[in-house]
Structure formats: C-alpha cells, structure tokens
Tab-separated table of C-alpha atoms in Angstrom:
chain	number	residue	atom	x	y	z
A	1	UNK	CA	-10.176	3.753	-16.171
A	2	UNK	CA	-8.563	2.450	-19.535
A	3	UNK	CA	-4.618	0.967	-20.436
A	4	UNK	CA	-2.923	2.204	-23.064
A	5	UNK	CA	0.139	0.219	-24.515
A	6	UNK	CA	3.251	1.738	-24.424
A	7	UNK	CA	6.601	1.569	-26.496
A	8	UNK	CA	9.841	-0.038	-24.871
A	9	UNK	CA	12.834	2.347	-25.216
A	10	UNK	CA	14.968	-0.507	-26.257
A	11	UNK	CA	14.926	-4.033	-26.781
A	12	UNK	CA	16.019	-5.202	-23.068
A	13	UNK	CA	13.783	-2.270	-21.430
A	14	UNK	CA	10.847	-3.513	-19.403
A	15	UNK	CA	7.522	-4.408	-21.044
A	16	UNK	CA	5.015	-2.379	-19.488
A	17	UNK	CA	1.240	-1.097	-19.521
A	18	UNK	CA	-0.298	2.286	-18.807
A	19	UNK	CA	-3.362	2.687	-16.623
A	20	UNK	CA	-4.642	5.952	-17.133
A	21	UNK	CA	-7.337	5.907	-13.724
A	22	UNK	CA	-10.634	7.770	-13.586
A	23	UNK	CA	-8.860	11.312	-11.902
A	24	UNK	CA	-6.710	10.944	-15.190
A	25	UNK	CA	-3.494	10.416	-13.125
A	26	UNK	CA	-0.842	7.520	-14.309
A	27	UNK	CA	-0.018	4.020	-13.591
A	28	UNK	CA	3.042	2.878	-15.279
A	29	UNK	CA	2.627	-1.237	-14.857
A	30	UNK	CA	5.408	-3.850	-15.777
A	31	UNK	CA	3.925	-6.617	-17.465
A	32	UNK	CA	4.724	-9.653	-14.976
A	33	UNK	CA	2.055	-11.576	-14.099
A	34	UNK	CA	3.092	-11.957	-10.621
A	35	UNK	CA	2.104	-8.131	-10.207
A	36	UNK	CA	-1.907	-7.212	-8.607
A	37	UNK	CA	-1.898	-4.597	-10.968
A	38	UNK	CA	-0.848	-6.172	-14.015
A	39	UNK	CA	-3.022	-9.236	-13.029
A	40	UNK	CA	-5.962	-6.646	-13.062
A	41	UNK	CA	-4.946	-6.046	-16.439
A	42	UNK	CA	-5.210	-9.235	-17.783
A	43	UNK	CA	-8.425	-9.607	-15.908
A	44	UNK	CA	-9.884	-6.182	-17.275
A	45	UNK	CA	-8.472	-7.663	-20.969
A	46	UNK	CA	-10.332	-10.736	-20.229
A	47	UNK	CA	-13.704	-8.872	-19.720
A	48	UNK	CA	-13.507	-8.099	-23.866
A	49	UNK	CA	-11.828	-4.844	-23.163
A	50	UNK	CA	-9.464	-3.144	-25.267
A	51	UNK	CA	-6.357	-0.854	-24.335
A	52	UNK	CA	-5.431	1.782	-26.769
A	53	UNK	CA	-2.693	1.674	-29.550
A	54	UNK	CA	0.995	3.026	-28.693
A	55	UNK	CA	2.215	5.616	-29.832
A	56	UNK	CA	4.547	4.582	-32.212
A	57	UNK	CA	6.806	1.635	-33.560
A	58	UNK	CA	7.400	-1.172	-30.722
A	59	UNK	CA	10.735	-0.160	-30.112
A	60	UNK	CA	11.868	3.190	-30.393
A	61	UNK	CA	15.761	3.218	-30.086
A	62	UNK	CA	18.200	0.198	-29.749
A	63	UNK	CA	19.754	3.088	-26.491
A	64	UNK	CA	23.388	1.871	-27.764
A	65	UNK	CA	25.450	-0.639	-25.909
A	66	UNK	CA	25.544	-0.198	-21.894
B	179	UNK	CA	20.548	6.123	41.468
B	180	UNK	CA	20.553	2.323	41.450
B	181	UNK	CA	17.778	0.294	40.090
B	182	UNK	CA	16.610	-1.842	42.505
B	183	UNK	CA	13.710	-3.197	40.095
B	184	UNK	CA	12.687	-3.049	35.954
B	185	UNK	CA	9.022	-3.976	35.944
B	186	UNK	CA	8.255	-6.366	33.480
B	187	UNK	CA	5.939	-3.962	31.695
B	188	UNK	CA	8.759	-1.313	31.533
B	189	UNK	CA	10.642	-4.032	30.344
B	190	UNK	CA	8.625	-5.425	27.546
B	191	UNK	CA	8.014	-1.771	26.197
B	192	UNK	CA	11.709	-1.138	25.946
B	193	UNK	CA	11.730	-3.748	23.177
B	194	UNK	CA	11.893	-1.514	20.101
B	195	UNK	CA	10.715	-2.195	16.804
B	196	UNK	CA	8.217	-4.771	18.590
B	197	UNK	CA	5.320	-3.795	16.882
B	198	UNK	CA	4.988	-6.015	13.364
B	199	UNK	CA	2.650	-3.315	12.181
B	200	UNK	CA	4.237	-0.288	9.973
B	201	UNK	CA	2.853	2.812	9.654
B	202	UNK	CA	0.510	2.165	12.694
B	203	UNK	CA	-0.119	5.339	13.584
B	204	UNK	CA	-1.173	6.785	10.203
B	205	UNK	CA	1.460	9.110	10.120
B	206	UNK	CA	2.173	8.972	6.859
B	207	UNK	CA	0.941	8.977	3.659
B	208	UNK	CA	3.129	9.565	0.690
B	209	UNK	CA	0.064	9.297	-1.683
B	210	UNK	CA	-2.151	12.019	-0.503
B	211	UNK	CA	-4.293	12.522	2.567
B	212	UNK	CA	-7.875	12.106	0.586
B	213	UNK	CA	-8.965	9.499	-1.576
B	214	UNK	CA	-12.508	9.828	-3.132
B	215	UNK	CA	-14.799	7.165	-5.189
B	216	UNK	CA	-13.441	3.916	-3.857
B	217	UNK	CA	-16.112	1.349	-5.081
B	218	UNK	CA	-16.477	-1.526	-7.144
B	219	UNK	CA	-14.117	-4.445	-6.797
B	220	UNK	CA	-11.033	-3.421	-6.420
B	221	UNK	CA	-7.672	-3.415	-4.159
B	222	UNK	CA	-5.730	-0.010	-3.449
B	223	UNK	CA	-3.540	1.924	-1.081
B	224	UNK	CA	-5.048	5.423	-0.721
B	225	UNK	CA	-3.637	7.543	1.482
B	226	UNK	CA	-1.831	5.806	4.659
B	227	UNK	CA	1.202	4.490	4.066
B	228	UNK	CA	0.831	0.077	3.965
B	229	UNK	CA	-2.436	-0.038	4.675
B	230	UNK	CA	-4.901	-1.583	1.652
B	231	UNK	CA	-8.356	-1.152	1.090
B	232	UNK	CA	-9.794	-4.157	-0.138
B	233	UNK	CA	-13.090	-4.174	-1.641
B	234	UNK	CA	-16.251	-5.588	-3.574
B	235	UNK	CA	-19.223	-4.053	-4.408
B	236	UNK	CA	-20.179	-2.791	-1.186
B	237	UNK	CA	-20.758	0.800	-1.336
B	238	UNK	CA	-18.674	3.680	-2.039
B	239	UNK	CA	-15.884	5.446	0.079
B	240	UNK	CA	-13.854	7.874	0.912
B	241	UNK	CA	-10.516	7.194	2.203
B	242	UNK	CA	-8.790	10.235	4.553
B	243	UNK	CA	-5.551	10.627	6.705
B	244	UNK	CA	-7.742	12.068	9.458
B	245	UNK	CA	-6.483	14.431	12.527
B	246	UNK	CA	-9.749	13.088	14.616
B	247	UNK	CA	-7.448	10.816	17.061
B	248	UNK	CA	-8.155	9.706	20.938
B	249	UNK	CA	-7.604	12.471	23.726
B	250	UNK	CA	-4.593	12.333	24.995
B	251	UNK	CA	-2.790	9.060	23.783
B	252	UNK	CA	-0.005	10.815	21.232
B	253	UNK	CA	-1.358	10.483	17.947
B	254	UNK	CA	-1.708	13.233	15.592
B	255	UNK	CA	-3.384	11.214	12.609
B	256	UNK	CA	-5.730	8.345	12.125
B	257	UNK	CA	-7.187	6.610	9.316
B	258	UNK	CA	-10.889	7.069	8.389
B	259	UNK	CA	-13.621	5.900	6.356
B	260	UNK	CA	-16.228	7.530	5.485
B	261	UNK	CA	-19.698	6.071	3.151
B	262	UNK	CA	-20.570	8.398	0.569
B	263	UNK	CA	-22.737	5.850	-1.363
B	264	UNK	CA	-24.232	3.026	0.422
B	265	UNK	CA	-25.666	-0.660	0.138
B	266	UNK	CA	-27.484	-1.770	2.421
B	267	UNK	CA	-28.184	-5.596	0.841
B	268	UNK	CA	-24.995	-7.102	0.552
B	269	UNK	CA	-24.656	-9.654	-2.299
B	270	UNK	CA	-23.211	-12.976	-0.758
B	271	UNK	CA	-19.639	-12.888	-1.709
B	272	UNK	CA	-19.577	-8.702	-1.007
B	273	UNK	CA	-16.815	-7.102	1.470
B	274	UNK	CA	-15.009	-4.455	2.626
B	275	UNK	CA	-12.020	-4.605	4.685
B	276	UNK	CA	-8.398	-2.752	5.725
B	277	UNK	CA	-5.416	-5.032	5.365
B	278	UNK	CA	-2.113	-4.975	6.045
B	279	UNK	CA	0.231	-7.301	4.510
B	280	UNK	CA	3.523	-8.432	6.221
B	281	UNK	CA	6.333	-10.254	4.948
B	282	UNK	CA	7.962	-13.431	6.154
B	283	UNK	CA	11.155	-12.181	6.697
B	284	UNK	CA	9.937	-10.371	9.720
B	285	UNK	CA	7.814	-12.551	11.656
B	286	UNK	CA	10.493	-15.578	11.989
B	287	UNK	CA	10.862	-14.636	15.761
B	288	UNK	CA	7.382	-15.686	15.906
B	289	UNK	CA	8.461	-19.277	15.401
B	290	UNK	CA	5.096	-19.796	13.963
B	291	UNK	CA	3.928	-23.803	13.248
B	292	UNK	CA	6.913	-25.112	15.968
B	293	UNK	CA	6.665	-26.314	19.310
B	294	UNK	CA	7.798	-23.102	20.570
B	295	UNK	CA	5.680	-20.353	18.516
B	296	UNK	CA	4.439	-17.715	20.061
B	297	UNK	CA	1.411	-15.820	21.107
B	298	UNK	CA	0.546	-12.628	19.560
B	299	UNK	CA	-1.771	-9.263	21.122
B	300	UNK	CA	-3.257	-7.032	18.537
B	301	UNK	CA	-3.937	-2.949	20.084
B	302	UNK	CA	-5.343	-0.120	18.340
B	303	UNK	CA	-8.081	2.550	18.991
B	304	UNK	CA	-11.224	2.549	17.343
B	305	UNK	CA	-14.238	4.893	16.846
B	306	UNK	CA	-17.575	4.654	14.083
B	307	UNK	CA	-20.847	6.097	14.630
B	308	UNK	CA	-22.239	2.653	14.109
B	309	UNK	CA	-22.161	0.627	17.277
B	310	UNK	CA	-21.926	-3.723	17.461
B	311	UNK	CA	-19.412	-6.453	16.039
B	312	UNK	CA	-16.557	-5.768	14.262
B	313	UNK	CA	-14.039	-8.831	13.230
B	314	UNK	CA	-10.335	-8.386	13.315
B	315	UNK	CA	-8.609	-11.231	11.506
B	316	UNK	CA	-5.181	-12.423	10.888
B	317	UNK	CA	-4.571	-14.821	8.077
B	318	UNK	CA	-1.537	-17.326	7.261
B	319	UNK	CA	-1.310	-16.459	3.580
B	320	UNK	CA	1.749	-19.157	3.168
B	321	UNK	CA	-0.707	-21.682	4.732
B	322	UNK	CA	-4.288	-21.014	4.698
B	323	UNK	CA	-4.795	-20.591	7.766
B	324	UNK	CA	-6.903	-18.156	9.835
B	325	UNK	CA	-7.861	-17.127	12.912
B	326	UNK	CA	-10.642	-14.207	13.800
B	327	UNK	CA	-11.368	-12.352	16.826
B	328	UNK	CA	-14.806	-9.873	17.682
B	329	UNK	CA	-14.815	-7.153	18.937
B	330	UNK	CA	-17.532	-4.268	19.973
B	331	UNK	CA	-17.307	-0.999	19.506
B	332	UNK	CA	-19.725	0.071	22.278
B	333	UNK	CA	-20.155	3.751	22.586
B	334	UNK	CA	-21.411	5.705	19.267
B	335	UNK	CA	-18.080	8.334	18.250
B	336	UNK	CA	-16.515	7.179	20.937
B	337	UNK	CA	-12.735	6.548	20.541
B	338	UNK	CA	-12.253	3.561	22.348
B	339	UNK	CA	-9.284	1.003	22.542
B	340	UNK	CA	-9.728	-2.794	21.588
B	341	UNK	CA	-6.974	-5.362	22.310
B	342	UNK	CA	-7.302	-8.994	21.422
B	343	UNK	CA	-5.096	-11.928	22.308
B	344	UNK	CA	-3.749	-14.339	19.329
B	345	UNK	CA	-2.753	-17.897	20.509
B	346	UNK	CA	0.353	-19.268	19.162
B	347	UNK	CA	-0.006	-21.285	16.073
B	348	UNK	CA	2.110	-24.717	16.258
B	349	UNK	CA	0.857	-25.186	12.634
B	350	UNK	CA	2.469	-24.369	9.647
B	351	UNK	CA	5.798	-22.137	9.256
B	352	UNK	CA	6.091	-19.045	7.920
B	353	UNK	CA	8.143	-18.602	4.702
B	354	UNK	CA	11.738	-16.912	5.566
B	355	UNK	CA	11.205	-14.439	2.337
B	356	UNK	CA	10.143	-10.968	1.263
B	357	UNK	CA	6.658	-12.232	0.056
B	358	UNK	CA	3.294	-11.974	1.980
B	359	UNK	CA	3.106	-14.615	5.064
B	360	UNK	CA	0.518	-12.920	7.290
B	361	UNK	CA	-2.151	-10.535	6.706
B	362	UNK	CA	-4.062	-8.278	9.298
B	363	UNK	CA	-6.746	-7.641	8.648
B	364	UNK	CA	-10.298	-5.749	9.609
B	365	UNK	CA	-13.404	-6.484	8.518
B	366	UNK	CA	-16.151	-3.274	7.859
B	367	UNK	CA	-18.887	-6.011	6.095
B	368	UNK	CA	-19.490	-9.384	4.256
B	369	UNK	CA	-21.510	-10.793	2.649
B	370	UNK	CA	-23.077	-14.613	3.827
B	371	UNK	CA	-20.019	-16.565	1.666
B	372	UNK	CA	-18.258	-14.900	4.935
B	373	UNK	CA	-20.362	-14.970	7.676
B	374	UNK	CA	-22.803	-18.015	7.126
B	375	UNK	CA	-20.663	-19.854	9.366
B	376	UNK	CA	-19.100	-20.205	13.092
B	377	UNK	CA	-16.360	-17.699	13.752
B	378	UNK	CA	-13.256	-19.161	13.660
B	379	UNK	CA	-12.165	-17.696	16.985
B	380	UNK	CA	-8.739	-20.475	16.830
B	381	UNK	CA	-6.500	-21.197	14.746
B	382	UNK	CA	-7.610	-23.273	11.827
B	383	UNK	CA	-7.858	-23.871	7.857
B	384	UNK	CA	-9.251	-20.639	6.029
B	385	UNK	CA	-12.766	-21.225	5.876
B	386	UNK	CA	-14.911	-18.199	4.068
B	387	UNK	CA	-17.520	-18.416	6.015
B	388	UNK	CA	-16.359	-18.371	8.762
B	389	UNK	CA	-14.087	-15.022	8.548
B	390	UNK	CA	-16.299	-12.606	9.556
B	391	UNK	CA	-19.293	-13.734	11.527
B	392	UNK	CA	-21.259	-11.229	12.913
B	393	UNK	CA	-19.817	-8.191	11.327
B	394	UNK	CA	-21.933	-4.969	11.076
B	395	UNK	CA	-22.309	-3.896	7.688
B	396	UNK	CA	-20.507	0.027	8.079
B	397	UNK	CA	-22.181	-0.241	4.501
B	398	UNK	CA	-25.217	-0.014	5.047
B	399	UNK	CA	-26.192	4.315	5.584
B	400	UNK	CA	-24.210	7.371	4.110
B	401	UNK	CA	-23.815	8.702	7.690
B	402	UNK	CA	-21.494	5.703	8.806
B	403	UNK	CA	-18.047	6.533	9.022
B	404	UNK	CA	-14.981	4.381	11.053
B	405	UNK	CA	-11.705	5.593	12.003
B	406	UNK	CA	-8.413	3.578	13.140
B	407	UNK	CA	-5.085	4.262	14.651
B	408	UNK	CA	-2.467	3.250	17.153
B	409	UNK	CA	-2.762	-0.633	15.482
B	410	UNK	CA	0.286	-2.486	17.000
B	411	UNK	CA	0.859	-6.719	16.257
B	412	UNK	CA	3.196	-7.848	18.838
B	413	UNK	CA	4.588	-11.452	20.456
B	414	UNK	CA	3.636	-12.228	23.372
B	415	UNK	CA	0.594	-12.393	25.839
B	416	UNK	CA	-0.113	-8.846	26.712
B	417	UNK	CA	-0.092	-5.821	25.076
B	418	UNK	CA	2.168	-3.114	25.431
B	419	UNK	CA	1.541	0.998	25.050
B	420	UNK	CA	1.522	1.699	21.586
B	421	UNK	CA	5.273	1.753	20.482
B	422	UNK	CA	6.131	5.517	18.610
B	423	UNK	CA	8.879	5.417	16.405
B	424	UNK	CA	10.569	9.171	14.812
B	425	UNK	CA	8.933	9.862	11.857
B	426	UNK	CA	12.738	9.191	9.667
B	427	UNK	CA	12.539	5.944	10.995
B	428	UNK	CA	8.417	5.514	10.355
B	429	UNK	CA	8.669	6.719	6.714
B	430	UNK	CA	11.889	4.785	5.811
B	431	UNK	CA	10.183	1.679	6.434
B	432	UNK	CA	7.439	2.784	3.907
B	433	UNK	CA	9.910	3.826	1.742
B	434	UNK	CA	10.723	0.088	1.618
B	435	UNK	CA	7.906	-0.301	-0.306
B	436	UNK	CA	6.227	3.160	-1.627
B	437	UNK	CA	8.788	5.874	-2.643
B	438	UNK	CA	6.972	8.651	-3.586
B	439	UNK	CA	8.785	12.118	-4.730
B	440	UNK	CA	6.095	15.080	-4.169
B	441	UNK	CA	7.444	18.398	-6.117
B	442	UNK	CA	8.129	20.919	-3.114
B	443	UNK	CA	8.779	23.232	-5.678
B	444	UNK	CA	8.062	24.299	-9.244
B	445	UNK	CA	11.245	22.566	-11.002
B	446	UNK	CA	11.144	19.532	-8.609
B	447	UNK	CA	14.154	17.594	-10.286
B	448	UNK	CA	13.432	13.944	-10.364
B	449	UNK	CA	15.902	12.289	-12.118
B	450	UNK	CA	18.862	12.665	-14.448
B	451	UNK	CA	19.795	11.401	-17.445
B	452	UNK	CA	20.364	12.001	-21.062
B	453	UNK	CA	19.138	11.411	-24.819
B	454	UNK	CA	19.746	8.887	-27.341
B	455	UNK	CA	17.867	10.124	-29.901
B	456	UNK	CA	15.920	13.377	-30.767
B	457	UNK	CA	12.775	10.956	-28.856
B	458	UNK	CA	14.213	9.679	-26.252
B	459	UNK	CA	15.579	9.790	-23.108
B	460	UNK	CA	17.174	8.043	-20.491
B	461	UNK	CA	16.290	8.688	-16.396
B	462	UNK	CA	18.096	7.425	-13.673
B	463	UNK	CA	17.119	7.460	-10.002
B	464	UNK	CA	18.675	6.065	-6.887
B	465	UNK	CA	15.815	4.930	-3.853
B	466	UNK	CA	16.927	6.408	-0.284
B	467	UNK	CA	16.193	2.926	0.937
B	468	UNK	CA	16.405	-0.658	-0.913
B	469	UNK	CA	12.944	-1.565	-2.123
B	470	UNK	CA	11.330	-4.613	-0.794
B	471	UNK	CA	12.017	-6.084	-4.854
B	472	UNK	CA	12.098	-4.139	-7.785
B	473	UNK	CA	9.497	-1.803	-8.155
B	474	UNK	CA	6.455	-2.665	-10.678
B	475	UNK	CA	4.669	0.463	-10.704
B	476	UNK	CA	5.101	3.733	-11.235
B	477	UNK	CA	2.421	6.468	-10.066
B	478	UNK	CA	2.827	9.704	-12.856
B	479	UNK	CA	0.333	12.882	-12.741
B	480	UNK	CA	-0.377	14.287	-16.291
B	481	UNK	CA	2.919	14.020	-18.460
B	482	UNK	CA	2.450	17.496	-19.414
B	483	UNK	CA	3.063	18.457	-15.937
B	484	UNK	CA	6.444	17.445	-16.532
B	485	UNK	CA	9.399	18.740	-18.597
B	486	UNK	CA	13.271	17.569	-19.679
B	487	UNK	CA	15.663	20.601	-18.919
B	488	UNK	CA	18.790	20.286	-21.066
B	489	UNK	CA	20.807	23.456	-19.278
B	490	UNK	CA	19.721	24.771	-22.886
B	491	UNK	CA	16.136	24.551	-23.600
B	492	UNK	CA	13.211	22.234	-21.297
B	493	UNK	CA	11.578	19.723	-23.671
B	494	UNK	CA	8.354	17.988	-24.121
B	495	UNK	CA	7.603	14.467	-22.260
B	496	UNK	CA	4.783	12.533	-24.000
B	497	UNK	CA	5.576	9.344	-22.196
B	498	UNK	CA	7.501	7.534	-19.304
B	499	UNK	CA	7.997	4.282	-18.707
B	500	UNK	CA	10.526	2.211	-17.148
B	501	UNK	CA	13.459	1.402	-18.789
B	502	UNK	CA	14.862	-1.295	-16.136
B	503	UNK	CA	13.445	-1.385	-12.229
B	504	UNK	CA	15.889	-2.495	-9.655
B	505	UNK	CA	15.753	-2.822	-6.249
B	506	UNK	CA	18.581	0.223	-5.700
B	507	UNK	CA	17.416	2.480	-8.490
B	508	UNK	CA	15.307	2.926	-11.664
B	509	UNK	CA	16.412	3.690	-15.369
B	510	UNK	CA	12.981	5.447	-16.633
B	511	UNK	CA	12.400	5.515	-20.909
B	512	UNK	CA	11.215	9.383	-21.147
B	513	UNK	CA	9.933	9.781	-24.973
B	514	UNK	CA	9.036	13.259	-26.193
B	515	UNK	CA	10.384	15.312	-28.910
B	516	UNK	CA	13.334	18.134	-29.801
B	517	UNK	CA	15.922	16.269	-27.620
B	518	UNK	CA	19.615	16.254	-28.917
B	519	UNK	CA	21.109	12.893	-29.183
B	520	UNK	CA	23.868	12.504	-26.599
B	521	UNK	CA	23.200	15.853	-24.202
B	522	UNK	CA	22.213	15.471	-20.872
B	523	UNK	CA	19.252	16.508	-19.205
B	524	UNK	CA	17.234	16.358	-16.166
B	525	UNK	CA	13.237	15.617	-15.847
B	526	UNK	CA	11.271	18.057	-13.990
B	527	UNK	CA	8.354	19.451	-12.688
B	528	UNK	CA	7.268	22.134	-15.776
B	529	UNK	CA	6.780	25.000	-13.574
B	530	UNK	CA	3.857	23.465	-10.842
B	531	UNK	CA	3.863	21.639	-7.930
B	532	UNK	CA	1.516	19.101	-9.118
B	533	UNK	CA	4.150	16.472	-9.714
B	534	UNK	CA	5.177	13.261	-8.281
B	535	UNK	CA	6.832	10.400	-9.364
B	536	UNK	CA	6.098	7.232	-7.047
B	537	UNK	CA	7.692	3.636	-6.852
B	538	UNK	CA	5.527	0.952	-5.775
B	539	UNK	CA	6.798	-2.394	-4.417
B	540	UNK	CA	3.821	-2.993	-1.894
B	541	UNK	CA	3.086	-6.668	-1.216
C-alpha cells in the first residue's frame, strides 16, 4: 500500500489523498480527519512514511465561476 | 374467513423492518464476493454489504460471500472466513472480529438509558469447523458501555442457530444522529488485554478485558474457517424468524452508505460532465438514495481502465478525484489530457468490464 497526493481541480474542490492498495486498485480519500481512512493516513504518515509527489501544480484550473 | 385469533408470534413477525441489522442475510455485496490477504492491523469492508472486519495481527484471511447456508431456512448467501495464514500465540492486545455499526437515528425506539428501554434478542446461524466459545458483543459507542454474551458452537460444520437475549439498558441514551451509537459485534479471538477478565455478561462500563472471555482463537490452524448469516437485532424478549426483506429494498439500504457502480458493459457510463481546460474535467453524479453524509471515499480500479468520450474522440484519464461530495450527488475532478475546453463529455469504462466507481459513507 502507498498514498500519493493529488491535485485539487480548483481552489474550493475537496482536498484529498490517494491510496493506491496492495491489488493496485484506488482509494480516493478526502482529507478530514474525522474519516477512518484518512485517520489511517495520518497514522501511516506518522510511522516516517512518505506519499508520493502530485502530479503537477497544486491547483490545476480556477473551473470558472459556478 | 374471520379471524378469531393473531398469535402473538404471528404478530410480532408482522412488524417489518424490525430487524436493526442490514444486510443480514449476506445478500449483497457491492464490493466483490472474495477478498484475499486480510492481515495486519487494519479495518475494512470486503465483500458483504455493512459488515466490517476488524483486525490486529492475528493471522491472515480470506473474506467470501459464501453460498454454504443452513438447509432449508431461505438463505442463498452467507458470510465466511476462512485462515489462510495462522497464529496460534496471540500477542495480548491481538483480535479479530465482524462488526456492524448502527446509527443512532435508528435505535431511538429502543429508549435505551430510560426507565422504559427495552430488551433486545440477537438470531443468526452459525457454523466453523472449530468447536467451543464464541462471544457476541454489543457495545454503546456514545457511552462506553458493553455488554457480552457466549455462545457454543457445538457440532463441528454444523450449521446451527444461536439466539441470545440482551437486557434493557436504563443507562445512558443513545445519540438521535447519523453517527455510530451501537456496535454488534462478534468476536473470532483476543488476545489477554480482552479476555484476562470476567465476562461482562450485563450491562456495564467497557472494560477490555472483559469483552471476550473465553473466546476460541479461529486463529489458531489454516484449516479453521467460520461462516455467518441470518443475523437479526431486534426489541423485545424473544426472537422472531429471521425477517427477509426484497432485495430493492435490502440493497437500497446499503446504498445508504456504499454506492458502488459495477460496469455491466464495456462503455459503462458513469458520469457526465464537461472540460474546463485541455486537463480537466468536470463529473457529475446523482446517488439513487441519499447517503448517510457526504461520501469520503471513492473506490477506482486502474485509471487506465477508464476513458472521457466527447461524442468526438474518448480521452485519457490520469486522475480522479472529487471535486465536491454531497450527500445527493458528487462533482468528480477527472484530469487527463487532449480535452477541449468547454465540450461535454461523459467518463466511461475504456472498452472492459473491469470498472467501478464506488461511494463510501460507511460509519
């Protein structure tokens, strides 16, 4: 298992982590700590790990005005 | 014809929707019907629908939807798991156990820590290859507060049926909310921090060690293996027949908190949308059901599994994410490359049927 960060699409979009698992299927997480999966995060961080870089700029598109 | 008399049995199993318990006969399982490699410390739902395996460092599993289910009673699927790596010597704060998590908002009837709460009965059928003491625990997650109850499985692969009474609790209220109030639970091993003690066979404060005293270890050989279904939590002091419910109605109350598209098809269309930019995308859903809160995950196969059709040309995906998660629908942020700013376009399945897109609210 490892976490990857990922990119918001635009400034108000979710914050969120990827957990790519051992059978290399996808976990999209939203970075609340209120979440199990995100709290595993933070715990996994907490063990020294690292997650992988983003691909890319922090936010990708501003998405226009809604 | 005129009824002269209801019996109260009749009676009591005409109450619908009486069991607590969702997904009690295993019927469904939006995630898959094998899960392989369960070890280490960890919490997960596999493959039935609510139900989470909750683990540490005792062993390693495999989790199946199984069609071994008792002679005769109506089920078609059961729950099973099976050791595929064992551990005999259980460190001290080591467990294994199969949980399901209940909110608050639906146990108010139970008028739990009044004058007037009720009594509950817990049903299901049971079989392992390993015979002695199981535990079967419920625990007051909104007041820590537990109560556990034994129980034997007696006859070696023997489905058998197990039901154990609950005493009302006249201690501490329930929280009226979507969050987790009570937890069923059942014990496959623990370690001494949870069985050192005196079972707590009454209501009481949670006390570790005494959750689960006397529990088997089903950790302990390869061969071992334990299957579950027909689990029903009701009010009141007797049990009722195990209460079927359509399978529309079953899996709309999982939807509540899993929503899980599987692609029936090679161009399974998931959501729709269209670009911003020539990166990036935007994917909107709607959920068949309103989720129990917004969803917080999002279960993807490989990305390049999946496509964006733009009625022109179908276009990479290198990443989703969400966008915004409510409890009615999901915006998804789809980032790939070649899109045209402005067009519209649907993400798909890129030709398999490998693809799924799943919304998690669980508790």
């Amino acid at each position: 298992m490892m976490y990857k960060l990922l990119n918001k699409g635009r400034e108000e979009s979710l914050e969120c982590i990827l957990r790519i698992n051992d059978n290399d299927t996808l976990t999209v997480i939203v970075c609340n700590e209120e979440v199990p999966e995100y709290q595993e995060y933070l715990k996994w961080l907490e063990e020294g790990n690292t997650p992988l870089p983003a691909d890319g700029g922090t936010v990708i598109d501003n998405g226009g005005t809604e | 014809m005129a009824i002269s008399k209801i019996p109260s049995a009749g009676f009591q199993d005409n109450v619908k929707f009486r069991n607590i318990i969702i997904n009690g006969d295993m019927s469904i399982a939006q995630r898959g019907t094998s899960a392989s490699s369960l070890t280490g410390g960890a919490n997960s739902y596999d493959t039935c629908d609510r139900w989470i395996f909750t683990r540490s460092y005792a062993g390693t599993w495999t989790q199946s939807q199984s069609t071994d289910v008792p002679t005769g009673q109506g089920f078609a699927k059961s729950l099973k798991m099976d050791c595929t790596t064992a551990d005999a010597s259980l460190f001290t704060g080591d467990y294994l156990k199969i949980n399901q998590l209940i909110e608050g908002q639906n146990l108010q009837y139970l008028k739990k820590g009044t004058a007037n709460a009720e009594s509950m009965a817990v049903s299901f059928w049971v079989k392992s290859n390993k015979t002695g003491t199981y535990i079967c625990e419920i625990l007051d997650n909104d007041n820590s507060r537990s109560i556990s109850k034994s129980y034997t499985i007696s006859s070696a692969s023997t489905w058998e049926k197990k039901i154990i009474d609950i005493p009302a609790d006249t201690t501490g209220a329930l929280d009226n909310d979507n969050n987790t109030s009570l937890l069923l639970t059942f014990w496959l091993a623990g370690g001494t921090d949870y069985t050192s003690g005196t079972l707590q066979t009454d209501w009481g404060s949670l006390t570790s060690s005494k959750r689960a005293v006397g529990q088997v270890n089903l950790a302990d050989n390869t061969a071992n293996e334990w299957y579950i279904t027909g689990v029903q939590l009701e009010a009141g002091t007797t049990a009722s027949d195990f209460e079927f419910l359509p399978v529309d109605v079953n899996q709309q109350r999982c939807f509540r908190y899993y929503y899980r598209i599987n692609a029936d098809h090679n161009y399974q269309k998931y959501a729709h949308g269209f670009a911003t930019s020539t990166t990036l995308q935007y994917m909107f859903c709607n959920f068949p059901v309103e989720m129990r809160a917004a969803p917080s995950t999002l279960d993807l196969n490989t990305l390049s599994l999946y496509t964006i059709w733009d009625g022109v040309s179908t276009r990479t995906v290198s990443s989703i994410s969400y966008d915004a998660s409510g409890k009615f629908f999901t915006s998804l942020a789809v980032v790939g490359s070649g899109y045209i700013d402005t067009r519209s376009g649907i993400l798909q399945s890129s030709g398999n049927t490998s693809t799924y897109i799943g919304w998690g609210a669980e508790l």
